mmCIF file of C-alpha atoms in Angstrom:
data_model
loop_
_atom_site.group_PDB
_atom_site.id
_atom_site.type_symbol
_atom_site.label_atom_id
_atom_site.label_comp_id
_atom_site.label_asym_id
_atom_site.label_seq_id
_atom_site.Cartn_x
_atom_site.Cartn_y
_atom_site.Cartn_z
ATOM 1 C CA MET X 1 30.866 -10.137 -5.826
ATOM 2 C CA ALA X 2 30.657 -6.510 -5.575
ATOM 3 C CA LEU X 3 27.629 -5.068 -7.293
ATOM 4 C CA ASN X 4 28.022 -1.492 -9.351
ATOM 5 C CA ILE X 5 25.095 0.844 -8.056
ATOM 6 C CA LEU X 6 23.905 3.583 -9.564
ATOM 7 C CA ALA X 7 22.107 6.234 -6.758
ATOM 8 C CA VAL X 8 20.113 9.165 -8.687
ATOM 9 C CA TYR X 9 18.102 11.832 -6.474
ATOM 10 C CA PRO X 10 15.351 12.781 -8.957
ATOM 11 C CA SER X 11 14.591 16.482 -9.710
ATOM 12 C CA PHE X 12 11.228 18.005 -8.889
ATOM 13 C CA PRO X 13 9.409 20.633 -10.366
ATOM 14 C CA GLY X 14 9.281 23.948 -8.485
ATOM 15 C CA LYS X 15 11.100 26.527 -7.078
ATOM 16 C CA LYS X 16 14.949 25.781 -8.117
ATOM 17 C CA GLU X 17 16.203 27.689 -5.033
ATOM 18 C CA ILE X 18 14.988 24.527 -2.695
ATOM 19 C CA VAL X 19 18.529 22.911 -2.355
ATOM 20 C CA TYR X 20 19.087 20.337 0.701
ATOM 21 C CA MET X 21 20.833 17.232 1.415
ATOM 22 C CA PRO X 22 18.969 14.016 0.393
ATOM 23 C CA LEU X 23 19.759 12.101 4.083
ATOM 24 C CA GLY X 24 17.444 9.249 3.194
ATOM 25 C CA LEU X 25 19.415 8.590 -0.057
ATOM 26 C CA SER X 26 22.631 9.386 1.613
ATOM 27 C CA TYR X 27 22.223 6.649 4.591
ATOM 28 C CA VAL X 28 21.023 4.188 1.891
ATOM 29 C CA VAL X 29 24.378 4.980 -0.116
ATOM 30 C CA ALA X 30 26.293 4.748 3.117
ATOM 31 C CA VAL X 31 24.816 1.161 3.868
ATOM 32 C CA ALA X 32 25.540 -0.063 0.309
ATOM 33 C CA GLU X 33 29.272 0.750 0.328
ATOM 34 C CA GLY X 34 29.947 -0.631 3.853
ATOM 35 C CA ALA X 35 28.291 -3.912 2.634
ATOM 36 C CA GLY X 36 31.423 -3.679 -0.070
ATOM 37 C CA HIS X 37 29.410 -2.862 -3.296
ATOM 38 C CA GLN X 38 30.625 0.556 -5.609
ATOM 39 C CA VAL X 39 28.279 3.458 -5.578
ATOM 40 C CA LYS X 40 28.220 6.328 -7.987
ATOM 41 C CA VAL X 41 25.464 9.335 -7.042
ATOM 42 C CA LEU X 42 23.804 11.324 -9.502
ATOM 43 C CA ASP X 43 21.915 14.507 -7.876
ATOM 44 C CA MET X 44 19.835 15.604 -10.530
ATOM 45 C CA HIS X 45 17.705 17.945 -8.431
ATOM 46 C CA ASN X 46 19.909 19.809 -6.122
ATOM 47 C CA LEU X 47 22.708 20.315 -8.762
ATOM 48 C CA GLN X 48 19.743 20.510 -11.376
ATOM 49 C CA LEU X 49 21.570 18.017 -13.819
ATOM 50 C CA PRO X 50 19.427 17.632 -17.407
ATOM 51 C CA MET X 51 18.709 14.173 -18.465
ATOM 52 C CA SER X 52 21.633 14.200 -20.858
ATOM 53 C CA VAL X 53 24.159 13.458 -17.827
ATOM 54 C CA LEU X 54 21.966 10.452 -17.114
ATOM 55 C CA GLU X 55 22.422 8.898 -20.419
ATOM 56 C CA ASN X 56 25.753 9.496 -20.871
ATOM 57 C CA GLU X 57 26.779 7.770 -17.315
ATOM 58 C CA LEU X 58 24.678 4.912 -18.310
ATOM 59 C CA ARG X 59 26.360 4.369 -21.940
ATOM 60 C CA LYS X 60 29.606 4.976 -20.244
ATOM 61 C CA GLU X 61 29.416 2.668 -17.509
ATOM 62 C CA GLN X 62 27.674 -0.346 -16.690
ATOM 63 C CA TYR X 63 25.838 -0.611 -13.409
ATOM 64 C CA ASP X 64 23.649 -3.575 -12.051
ATOM 65 C CA LEU X 65 21.643 -1.764 -9.919
ATOM 66 C CA CYS X 66 19.696 2.097 -9.757
ATOM 67 C CA PHE X 67 18.616 3.586 -6.219
ATOM 68 C CA LEU X 68 15.687 6.084 -7.021
ATOM 69 C CA GLY X 69 14.306 7.967 -3.362
ATOM 70 C CA GLY X 70 12.815 10.961 -2.848
ATOM 71 C CA PHE X 71 8.991 13.046 -2.105
ATOM 72 C CA ALA X 72 5.796 12.243 -3.998
ATOM 73 C CA MET X 73 6.908 15.619 -6.028
ATOM 74 C CA GLN X 74 9.577 14.079 -7.431
ATOM 75 C CA VAL X 75 7.606 10.561 -8.776
ATOM 76 C CA TYR X 76 7.343 12.109 -12.270
ATOM 77 C CA SER X 77 11.308 12.459 -12.289
ATOM 78 C CA MET X 78 11.752 8.670 -11.053
ATOM 79 C CA LYS X 79 9.291 7.560 -14.181
ATOM 80 C CA GLU X 80 11.424 9.754 -16.721
ATOM 81 C CA ILE X 81 14.616 8.027 -15.337
ATOM 82 C CA THR X 82 13.484 4.585 -15.350
ATOM 83 C CA LEU X 83 12.355 4.904 -18.832
ATOM 84 C CA ILE X 84 15.919 6.387 -19.964
ATOM 85 C CA ILE X 85 17.208 3.283 -18.061
ATOM 86 C CA ARG X 86 15.251 0.777 -19.483
ATOM 87 C CA LYS X 87 16.330 1.913 -22.976
ATOM 88 C CA ILE X 88 19.875 2.087 -22.660
ATOM 89 C CA SER X 89 20.442 -0.775 -19.879
ATOM 90 C CA PRO X 90 17.233 -2.674 -19.739
ATOM 91 C CA LYS X 91 18.935 -5.293 -17.640
ATOM 92 C CA MET X 92 19.796 -2.722 -15.160
ATOM 93 C CA ARG X 93 17.114 -3.635 -11.848
ATOM 94 C CA ILE X 94 15.326 -0.162 -10.313
ATOM 95 C CA VAL X 95 14.455 0.095 -6.952
ATOM 96 C CA VAL X 96 12.742 2.645 -5.578
ATOM 97 C CA GLY X 97 12.310 4.134 -2.094
ATOM 98 C CA GLY X 98 11.144 7.623 0.146
ATOM 99 C CA VAL X 99 7.667 8.554 1.176
ATOM 100 C CA GLY X 100 6.807 9.602 -2.032
ATOM 101 C CA VAL X 101 6.373 5.857 -2.718
ATOM 102 C CA SER X 102 6.793 3.788 0.568
ATOM 103 C CA ASP X 103 2.862 4.175 1.067
ATOM 104 C CA ILE X 104 1.607 3.050 -2.440
ATOM 105 C CA PRO X 105 3.898 0.722 -3.471
ATOM 106 C CA GLU X 106 1.777 -1.080 -6.109
ATOM 107 C CA ILE X 107 0.828 2.142 -7.661
ATOM 108 C CA ALA X 108 4.550 3.275 -7.477
ATOM 109 C CA LEU X 109 5.801 -0.351 -9.508
ATOM 110 C CA LYS X 110 2.997 0.390 -11.825
ATOM 111 C CA TYR X 111 3.286 3.894 -12.570
ATOM 112 C CA ILE X 112 7.018 4.539 -12.388
ATOM 113 C CA GLY X 113 8.128 0.914 -13.884
ATOM 114 C CA ALA X 114 10.790 -0.039 -11.110
ATOM 115 C CA ASP X 115 11.702 -3.393 -10.309
ATOM 116 C CA ALA X 116 10.978 -3.056 -6.502
ATOM 117 C CA VAL X 117 9.666 -0.317 -3.960
ATOM 118 C CA ALA X 118 11.156 -0.504 -0.077
ATOM 119 C CA ILE X 119 8.028 0.522 1.681
ATOM 120 C CA GLY X 120 9.906 1.681 4.710
ATOM 121 C CA GLU X 121 13.576 2.509 6.580
ATOM 122 C CA CYS X 122 15.456 -0.307 4.741
ATOM 123 C CA GLU X 123 18.977 0.058 6.065
ATOM 124 C CA ASP X 124 18.839 -2.975 8.572
ATOM 125 C CA VAL X 125 17.423 -5.025 5.227
ATOM 126 C CA LEU X 126 19.393 -3.275 2.622
ATOM 127 C CA PRO X 127 22.573 -5.867 3.109
ATOM 128 C CA ASP X 128 20.374 -8.590 2.638
ATOM 129 C CA MET X 129 18.595 -7.227 -0.409
ATOM 130 C CA LEU X 130 21.876 -6.733 -2.501
ATOM 131 C CA SER X 131 23.019 -10.158 -1.671
ATOM 132 C CA SER X 132 19.677 -11.777 -3.137
ATOM 133 C CA LEU X 133 20.592 -9.916 -6.292
ATOM 134 C CA GLU X 134 24.371 -11.384 -6.334
ATOM 135 C CA THR X 135 22.861 -14.566 -5.958
ATOM 136 C CA ASP X 136 20.154 -14.326 -8.651
ATOM 137 C CA SER X 137 17.111 -14.424 -6.407
ATOM 138 C CA PRO X 138 16.098 -10.732 -6.082
ATOM 139 C CA PHE X 139 14.198 -9.283 -3.138
ATOM 140 C CA ASP X 140 12.921 -13.197 -2.487
ATOM 141 C CA GLY X 141 12.190 -13.258 1.291
ATOM 142 C CA VAL X 142 13.633 -9.884 1.844
ATOM 143 C CA PRO X 143 11.411 -7.756 4.536
ATOM 144 C CA THR X 144 10.408 -4.409 3.677
ATOM 145 C CA PHE X 145 10.563 -4.681 -0.300
ATOM 146 C CA VAL X 146 7.538 -5.173 -2.463
ATOM 147 C CA PHE X 147 8.615 -6.452 -5.981
ATOM 148 C CA ILE X 148 7.464 -7.532 -9.092
ATOM 149 C CA ASN X 149 8.179 -11.290 -10.006
ATOM 150 C CA ASN X 150 6.917 -12.735 -13.252
ATOM 151 C CA GLY X 151 4.590 -10.188 -13.695
ATOM 152 C CA LYS X 152 2.794 -10.341 -10.238
ATOM 153 C CA ILE X 153 3.393 -8.184 -7.202
ATOM 154 C CA VAL X 154 5.164 -10.031 -4.417
ATOM 155 C CA LYS X 155 4.702 -8.403 -0.914
ATOM 156 C CA ASN X 156 7.102 -9.161 1.408
ATOM 157 C CA PRO X 157 6.626 -8.534 5.230
ATOM 158 C CA LYS X 158 7.167 -4.841 6.122
ATOM 159 C CA GLY X 159 10.404 -5.120 8.589
ATOM 160 C CA PRO X 160 11.407 -2.844 11.151
ATOM 161 C CA GLY X 161 13.232 0.427 10.957
ATOM 162 C CA PRO X 162 16.591 0.729 12.665
ATOM 163 C CA VAL X 163 15.863 1.063 16.505
ATOM 164 C CA ASP X 164 19.890 1.860 17.268
ATOM 165 C CA LEU X 165 20.596 5.031 15.541
ATOM 166 C CA ASN X 166 24.222 4.917 16.177
ATOM 167 C CA ALA X 167 24.507 1.506 14.427
ATOM 168 C CA LEU X 168 23.895 3.248 11.342
ATOM 169 C CA PRO X 169 26.937 4.599 9.269
ATOM 170 C CA ARG X 170 27.258 8.628 8.882
ATOM 171 C CA PRO X 171 25.330 9.955 5.442
ATOM 172 C CA ALA X 172 27.676 9.195 2.478
ATOM 173 C CA TYR X 173 28.134 13.204 2.379
ATOM 174 C CA HIS X 174 31.476 12.657 0.349
ATOM 175 C CA HIS X 175 29.057 11.429 -2.693
ATOM 176 C CA PHE X 176 27.461 14.718 -2.696
ATOM 177 C CA ASN X 177 28.579 18.315 -3.817
ATOM 178 C CA ILE X 178 28.570 19.777 0.030
ATOM 179 C CA ASP X 179 30.069 22.582 -1.182
ATOM 180 C CA TYR X 180 27.425 23.576 -3.660
ATOM 181 C CA ILE X 181 24.406 22.516 -1.130
ATOM 182 C CA SER X 182 26.023 24.215 1.859
ATOM 183 C CA LYS X 183 25.743 27.540 0.481
ATOM 184 C CA ARG X 184 22.553 27.448 -0.916
ATOM 185 C CA SER X 185 20.823 24.950 1.707
ATOM 186 C CA TYR X 186 16.984 26.263 1.865
ATOM 187 C CA ASN X 187 16.654 26.114 6.088
ATOM 188 C CA GLY X 188 19.904 27.899 6.199
ATOM 189 C CA GLU X 189 21.449 30.849 7.489
ATOM 190 C CA GLY X 190 24.973 32.137 7.087
ATOM 191 C CA PHE X 191 28.381 31.017 4.516
ATOM 192 C CA ARG X 192 27.314 27.248 4.956
ATOM 193 C CA SER X 193 24.550 25.252 6.263
ATOM 194 C CA ILE X 194 23.249 21.377 5.671
ATOM 195 C CA HIS X 195 20.645 19.429 6.840
ATOM 196 C CA MET X 196 21.053 16.597 9.542
ATOM 197 C CA LEU X 197 19.099 14.282 11.563
ATOM 198 C CA THR X 198 18.965 13.675 15.441
ATOM 199 C CA SER X 199 16.229 11.064 15.848
ATOM 200 C CA ARG X 200 13.571 9.076 13.536
ATOM 201 C CA GLY X 201 9.729 8.928 13.902
ATOM 202 C CA CYS X 202 7.234 10.761 15.926
ATOM 203 C CA PRO X 203 5.520 10.093 19.038
ATOM 204 C CA PHE X 204 2.267 11.467 18.013
ATOM 205 C CA ARG X 205 -0.593 10.051 15.497
ATOM 206 C CA CYS X 206 -1.965 13.093 13.922
ATOM 207 C CA GLU X 207 -4.584 11.613 11.281
ATOM 208 C CA PHE X 208 -3.264 13.545 8.250
ATOM 209 C CA CYS X 209 0.260 12.097 9.002
ATOM 210 C CA ILE X 210 1.593 8.661 7.872
ATOM 211 C CA ASN X 211 2.528 8.562 11.622
ATOM 212 C CA SER X 212 -0.935 7.972 12.503
ATOM 213 C CA LEU X 213 -0.395 4.442 10.892
ATOM 214 C CA LEU X 214 3.356 3.548 11.498
ATOM 215 C CA ASN X 215 2.706 4.141 15.063
ATOM 216 C CA ASP X 216 -0.290 2.032 14.911
ATOM 217 C CA GLN X 217 0.349 -2.136 14.784
ATOM 218 C CA ASP X 218 -3.405 -2.919 14.584
ATOM 219 C CA PHE X 219 -4.090 -0.524 11.766
ATOM 220 C CA LEU X 220 -1.259 -1.661 9.868
ATOM 221 C CA LYS X 221 -2.435 -5.190 10.042
ATOM 222 C CA GLU X 222 -5.728 -4.523 8.807
ATOM 223 C CA LEU X 223 -4.472 -2.384 6.160
ATOM 224 C CA HIS X 224 -1.677 -5.060 5.175
ATOM 225 C CA HIS X 225 -3.549 -8.008 5.576
ATOM 226 C CA HIS X 226 -1.411 -8.948 8.748
ATOM 227 C CA VAL X 227 1.619 -8.780 6.453
ATOM 228 C CA VAL X 228 3.327 -6.567 8.682
ATOM 229 C CA ASP X 229 6.458 -7.465 11.112
ATOM 230 C CA GLU X 230 5.502 -7.363 14.755
ATOM 231 C CA ARG X 231 9.096 -6.757 16.437
ATOM 232 C CA ASN X 232 8.747 -3.995 18.776
ATOM 233 C CA ASN X 233 9.908 -0.860 17.390
ATOM 234 C CA ALA X 234 10.104 2.574 19.263
ATOM 235 C CA ASP X 235 7.594 5.237 17.727
ATOM 236 C CA GLN X 236 10.495 7.767 18.367
ATOM 237 C CA ARG X 237 14.522 6.631 18.123
ATOM 238 C CA PHE X 238 17.434 8.976 18.549
ATOM 239 C CA LEU X 239 20.948 9.307 18.376
ATOM 240 C CA SER X 240 23.000 9.531 21.182
ATOM 241 C CA PRO X 241 24.238 13.429 22.071
ATOM 242 C CA GLN X 242 27.618 12.000 21.655
ATOM 243 C CA ARG X 243 27.199 10.756 18.163
ATOM 244 C CA VAL X 244 25.238 13.987 17.339
ATOM 245 C CA VAL X 245 28.236 16.177 18.198
ATOM 246 C CA ASP X 246 30.606 13.532 16.563
ATOM 247 C CA GLU X 247 29.039 14.476 13.035
ATOM 248 C CA ILE X 248 28.763 18.426 13.754
ATOM 249 C CA LYS X 249 32.413 18.284 14.328
ATOM 250 C CA PHE X 250 32.989 16.191 11.011
ATOM 251 C CA LEU X 251 31.004 18.561 9.030
ATOM 252 C CA LYS X 252 32.587 21.540 10.585
ATOM 253 C CA SER X 253 35.818 20.657 10.092
ATOM 254 C CA GLU X 254 35.466 18.769 6.913
ATOM 255 C CA TYR X 255 33.141 21.170 4.950
ATOM 256 C CA GLY X 256 33.356 24.311 7.262
ATOM 257 C CA ILE X 257 29.611 24.081 8.097
ATOM 258 C CA THR X 258 28.497 26.126 11.244
ATOM 259 C CA ASP X 259 24.792 26.277 10.738
ATOM 260 C CA PHE X 260 22.623 23.121 11.076
ATOM 261 C CA HIS X 261 18.683 22.400 10.247
ATOM 262 C CA PHE X 262 17.636 19.344 12.737
ATOM 263 C CA ALA X 263 15.365 17.618 9.878
ATOM 264 C CA ASP X 264 13.535 15.566 12.565
ATOM 265 C CA GLU X 265 10.071 14.735 12.482
ATOM 266 C CA GLU X 266 9.527 16.538 16.011
ATOM 267 C CA PHE X 267 12.371 17.625 18.113
ATOM 268 C CA ILE X 268 10.613 19.812 21.232
ATOM 269 C CA THR X 269 8.500 16.906 22.784
ATOM 270 C CA GLN X 270 11.020 14.814 25.215
ATOM 271 C CA ARG X 271 12.463 17.247 28.222
ATOM 272 C CA SER X 272 15.452 15.607 28.854
ATOM 273 C CA ARG X 273 16.413 14.979 25.236
ATOM 274 C CA VAL X 274 15.995 18.449 24.148
ATOM 275 C CA LEU X 275 18.121 19.775 27.369
ATOM 276 C CA GLU X 276 20.624 16.765 27.296
ATOM 277 C CA ILE X 277 20.830 17.756 22.961
ATOM 278 C CA CYS X 278 21.123 21.335 23.539
ATOM 279 C CA ARG X 279 24.076 21.557 26.181
ATOM 280 C CA ALA X 280 26.303 18.849 24.374
ATOM 281 C CA ILE X 281 26.253 21.352 21.110
ATOM 282 C CA GLU X 282 26.130 24.513 23.115
ATOM 283 C CA PRO X 283 30.055 24.309 23.317
ATOM 284 C CA LEU X 284 30.398 23.937 19.526
ATOM 285 C CA GLY X 285 29.382 27.635 18.837
ATOM 286 C CA ILE X 286 27.104 26.527 15.466
ATOM 287 C CA THR X 287 23.749 27.878 15.131
ATOM 288 C CA TRP X 288 20.444 25.287 14.335
ATOM 289 C CA SER X 289 17.047 25.287 13.484
ATOM 290 C CA SER X 290 14.026 22.533 14.032
ATOM 291 C CA SER X 291 10.712 21.317 13.764
ATOM 292 C CA GLY X 292 8.612 21.186 16.898
ATOM 293 C CA ARG X 293 5.060 21.241 18.160
ATOM 294 C CA ALA X 294 4.219 24.745 19.851
ATOM 295 C CA ASP X 295 2.259 22.963 22.943
ATOM 296 C CA TRP X 296 5.364 21.098 24.120
ATOM 297 C CA ALA X 297 7.432 24.569 24.059
ATOM 298 C CA THR X 298 8.409 25.298 27.892
ATOM 299 C CA ARG X 299 10.324 28.533 28.586
ATOM 300 C CA GLU X 300 13.029 25.988 30.204
ATOM 301 C CA LYS X 301 13.384 24.200 26.441
ATOM 302 C CA LEU X 302 13.111 27.166 24.658
ATOM 303 C CA GLU X 303 15.854 29.226 27.003
ATOM 304 C CA THR X 304 18.460 25.954 26.604
ATOM 305 C CA MET X 305 17.631 25.633 22.815
ATOM 306 C CA LYS X 306 18.897 29.528 22.458
ATOM 307 C CA ASP X 307 21.659 29.534 24.263
ATOM 308 C CA SER X 308 23.129 26.476 22.197
ATOM 309 C CA GLY X 309 22.348 28.901 19.197
ATOM 310 C CA CYS X 310 18.530 27.952 18.151
ATOM 311 C CA ARG X 311 17.695 30.362 15.870
ATOM 312 C CA TYR X 312 14.020 29.325 14.735
ATOM 313 C CA VAL X 313 11.515 26.798 15.407
ATOM 314 C CA LEU X 314 8.795 25.512 12.653
ATOM 315 C CA PHE X 315 5.805 25.098 15.113
ATOM 316 C CA GLY X 316 2.997 22.675 13.918
ATOM 317 C CA VAL X 317 0.175 24.854 14.726
ATOM 318 C CA GLU X 318 -1.983 23.578 11.999
ATOM 319 C CA SER X 319 -5.199 25.521 13.215
ATOM 320 C CA GLY X 320 -6.494 27.991 15.886
ATOM 321 C CA SER X 321 -9.605 25.580 16.217
ATOM 322 C CA GLN X 322 -9.818 22.922 19.491
ATOM 323 C CA LYS X 323 -12.437 21.393 17.367
ATOM 324 C CA MET X 324 -10.172 21.060 14.412
ATOM 325 C CA TYR X 325 -7.238 19.577 17.212
ATOM 326 C CA ASP X 326 -9.752 17.032 17.994
ATOM 327 C CA LEU X 327 -10.636 16.005 14.887
ATOM 328 C CA MET X 328 -6.740 15.790 13.565
ATOM 329 C CA GLY X 329 -5.994 13.404 16.434
ATOM 330 C CA LYS X 330 -3.233 15.514 17.359
ATOM 331 C CA ASN X 331 -3.744 15.486 21.333
ATOM 332 C CA ALA X 332 -3.394 19.134 21.550
ATOM 333 C CA ASN X 333 -4.939 21.859 23.902
ATOM 334 C CA LYS X 334 -5.427 25.433 22.319
ATOM 335 C CA ALA X 335 -4.357 27.148 25.664
ATOM 336 C CA LYS X 336 -1.332 25.538 25.349
ATOM 337 C CA VAL X 337 -0.042 26.500 21.954
ATOM 338 C CA SER X 338 -0.912 29.684 22.713
ATOM 339 C CA GLN X 339 1.725 29.522 25.970
ATOM 340 C CA GLY X 340 4.334 27.791 23.646
ATOM 341 C CA ILE X 341 4.078 30.762 20.903
ATOM 342 C CA THR X 342 4.105 33.227 23.876
ATOM 343 C CA ASN X 343 7.177 31.507 25.765
ATOM 344 C CA ALA X 344 8.972 31.508 22.080
ATOM 345 C CA ARG X 345 8.276 35.681 21.749
ATOM 346 C CA THR X 346 9.327 35.772 25.413
ATOM 347 C CA VAL X 347 12.440 33.817 25.384
ATOM 348 C CA GLY X 348 13.294 35.747 22.173
ATOM 349 C CA VAL X 349 13.448 32.439 20.185
ATOM 350 C CA ASN X 350 12.258 33.079 16.240
ATOM 351 C CA PHE X 351 9.283 30.618 14.985
ATOM 352 C CA ILE X 352 7.478 29.957 11.459
ATOM 353 C CA PRO X 353 3.460 29.077 12.657
ATOM 354 C CA ASN X 354 2.221 26.322 10.151
ATOM 355 C CA PHE X 355 -1.099 25.998 9.533
ATOM 356 C CA MET X 356 -3.239 23.863 7.216
ATOM 357 C CA LEU X 357 -6.740 24.371 5.553
ATOM 358 C CA GLY X 358 -9.289 21.775 4.391
ATOM 359 C CA HIS X 359 -8.946 18.463 6.783
ATOM 360 C CA PRO X 360 -11.924 16.873 7.134
ATOM 361 C CA GLY X 361 -14.451 18.453 9.309
ATOM 362 C CA GLU X 362 -13.395 21.853 8.586
ATOM 363 C CA THR X 363 -15.966 24.735 8.347
ATOM 364 C CA GLU X 364 -16.212 28.614 7.884
ATOM 365 C CA GLU X 365 -16.612 28.651 11.622
ATOM 366 C CA THR X 366 -13.237 26.675 12.635
ATOM 367 C CA VAL X 367 -11.772 29.013 10.111
ATOM 368 C CA GLN X 368 -12.588 31.682 11.499
ATOM 369 C CA ASP X 369 -11.633 30.187 14.490
ATOM 370 C CA THR X 370 -7.963 30.195 13.351
ATOM 371 C CA ILE X 371 -8.222 33.765 11.852
ATOM 372 C CA ASP X 372 -9.198 34.566 15.219
ATOM 373 C CA PHE X 373 -6.040 33.171 17.238
ATOM 374 C CA CYS X 374 -3.809 34.481 14.823
ATOM 375 C CA LYS X 375 -4.931 37.879 15.747
ATOM 376 C CA GLU X 376 -4.970 37.449 18.933
ATOM 377 C CA LEU X 377 -1.214 36.643 18.718
ATOM 378 C CA ASP X 378 -0.552 38.461 16.128
ATOM 379 C CA LEU X 379 0.399 35.739 13.695
ATOM 380 C CA VAL X 380 0.581 35.432 9.968
ATOM 381 C CA TYR X 381 -2.290 33.128 8.704
ATOM 382 C CA LEU X 382 -0.937 31.581 5.419
ATOM 383 C CA PRO X 383 -2.401 28.019 5.248
ATOM 384 C CA ASN X 384 -1.267 25.103 2.770
ATOM 385 C CA TYR X 385 -4.316 23.124 1.561
ATOM 386 C CA THR X 386 -4.339 19.833 3.584
ATOM 387 C CA THR X 387 -2.602 16.767 1.419
ATOM 388 C CA LEU X 388 -4.358 13.522 1.702
ATOM 389 C CA PHE X 389 -1.241 11.127 2.311
ATOM 390 C CA PRO X 390 -1.708 7.870 0.851
ATOM 391 C CA ASN X 391 -0.666 6.354 4.345
ATOM 392 C CA SER X 392 -2.359 7.938 6.666
ATOM 393 C CA LYS X 393 -5.689 7.275 8.817
ATOM 394 C CA MET X 394 -7.161 10.735 6.882
ATOM 395 C CA PHE X 395 -6.504 9.188 3.558
ATOM 396 C CA HIS X 396 -8.199 5.413 4.659
ATOM 397 C CA ASN X 397 -11.061 7.651 6.732
ATOM 398 C CA THR X 398 -11.759 9.299 3.464
ATOM 399 C CA LEU X 399 -11.559 6.208 1.341
ATOM 400 C CA SER X 400 -14.120 4.244 3.626
#
């Protein structure tokens, strides 16, 4: 029996002009539909929908399950949505996911009031999870889901994320108002722009980032008390160049989109991959942007990126102090970071350098090093304060 699913993308406080495609939720929706289930999406954030829209939908239609996904700043909205669901549709099960909750499942279950939390990428195990609801054995034995059973929290092993990204369905673009999103996408330029992925994961282990744990199986075992899937899983996984080209062509023909932000965690590192992707998309006549590390930004890569339509790169510079690079576990060399920035200027690729302030070990001296670094390279120093992500080595080192 097919489930009737309501997928909700919660709103979050802050600038309402931050509009973007919710890629994580859209992949989950696509997998659920592919498994034969009915799905309706409420994009509360992008469309700025009031809670009354959710209330009316719940009174109009009976749903078996609600998907909630998002970032940390959306957790409060997840709680509000859950309270409304419990009031109007008390038998409806609620599953939450996304980086805002996946690293703190116990806290998320208690604070939000959900039935289960996905503690990682769940596309490969989602059909089994949905089947468990159909057979009235919810979440039992399904990897990657932590859930509440008779008032007690049950931790299933964390399963691997999808290794072959080409096997995933295309994101469920048809469930979102692409006309509205593409005209307002906050990384975009021109008439229509959208976020999409060409890869997942990151090969590095910067201590302030969740990848410092995701890429460290020994630490994961210690953290989860050996409850972790030990199957090999690549740190960074890629869509094939042809799959990237096909998705761009689809979005261009279906929605008239000509500008793309590749929302990869790290786009620049692998030389052969960068050159292959850029040469594949160059004939498409698009513009695009992405993120990467300045210390890996060679002239060859940047020239190929520019030729294929790259407008700018978000450089994760973080600091101008070698001491801080070492404390952050970035495995970065200050001279190479400087050279990458110089390369971008020489080639003519625009860039935005991102800095962070207050990582453990930061001193007046290291801050001054960064200020001097910015003066030398004529950079604007507008740092963000370091955030303690719950599932990062920095967080656990701070606790200990």
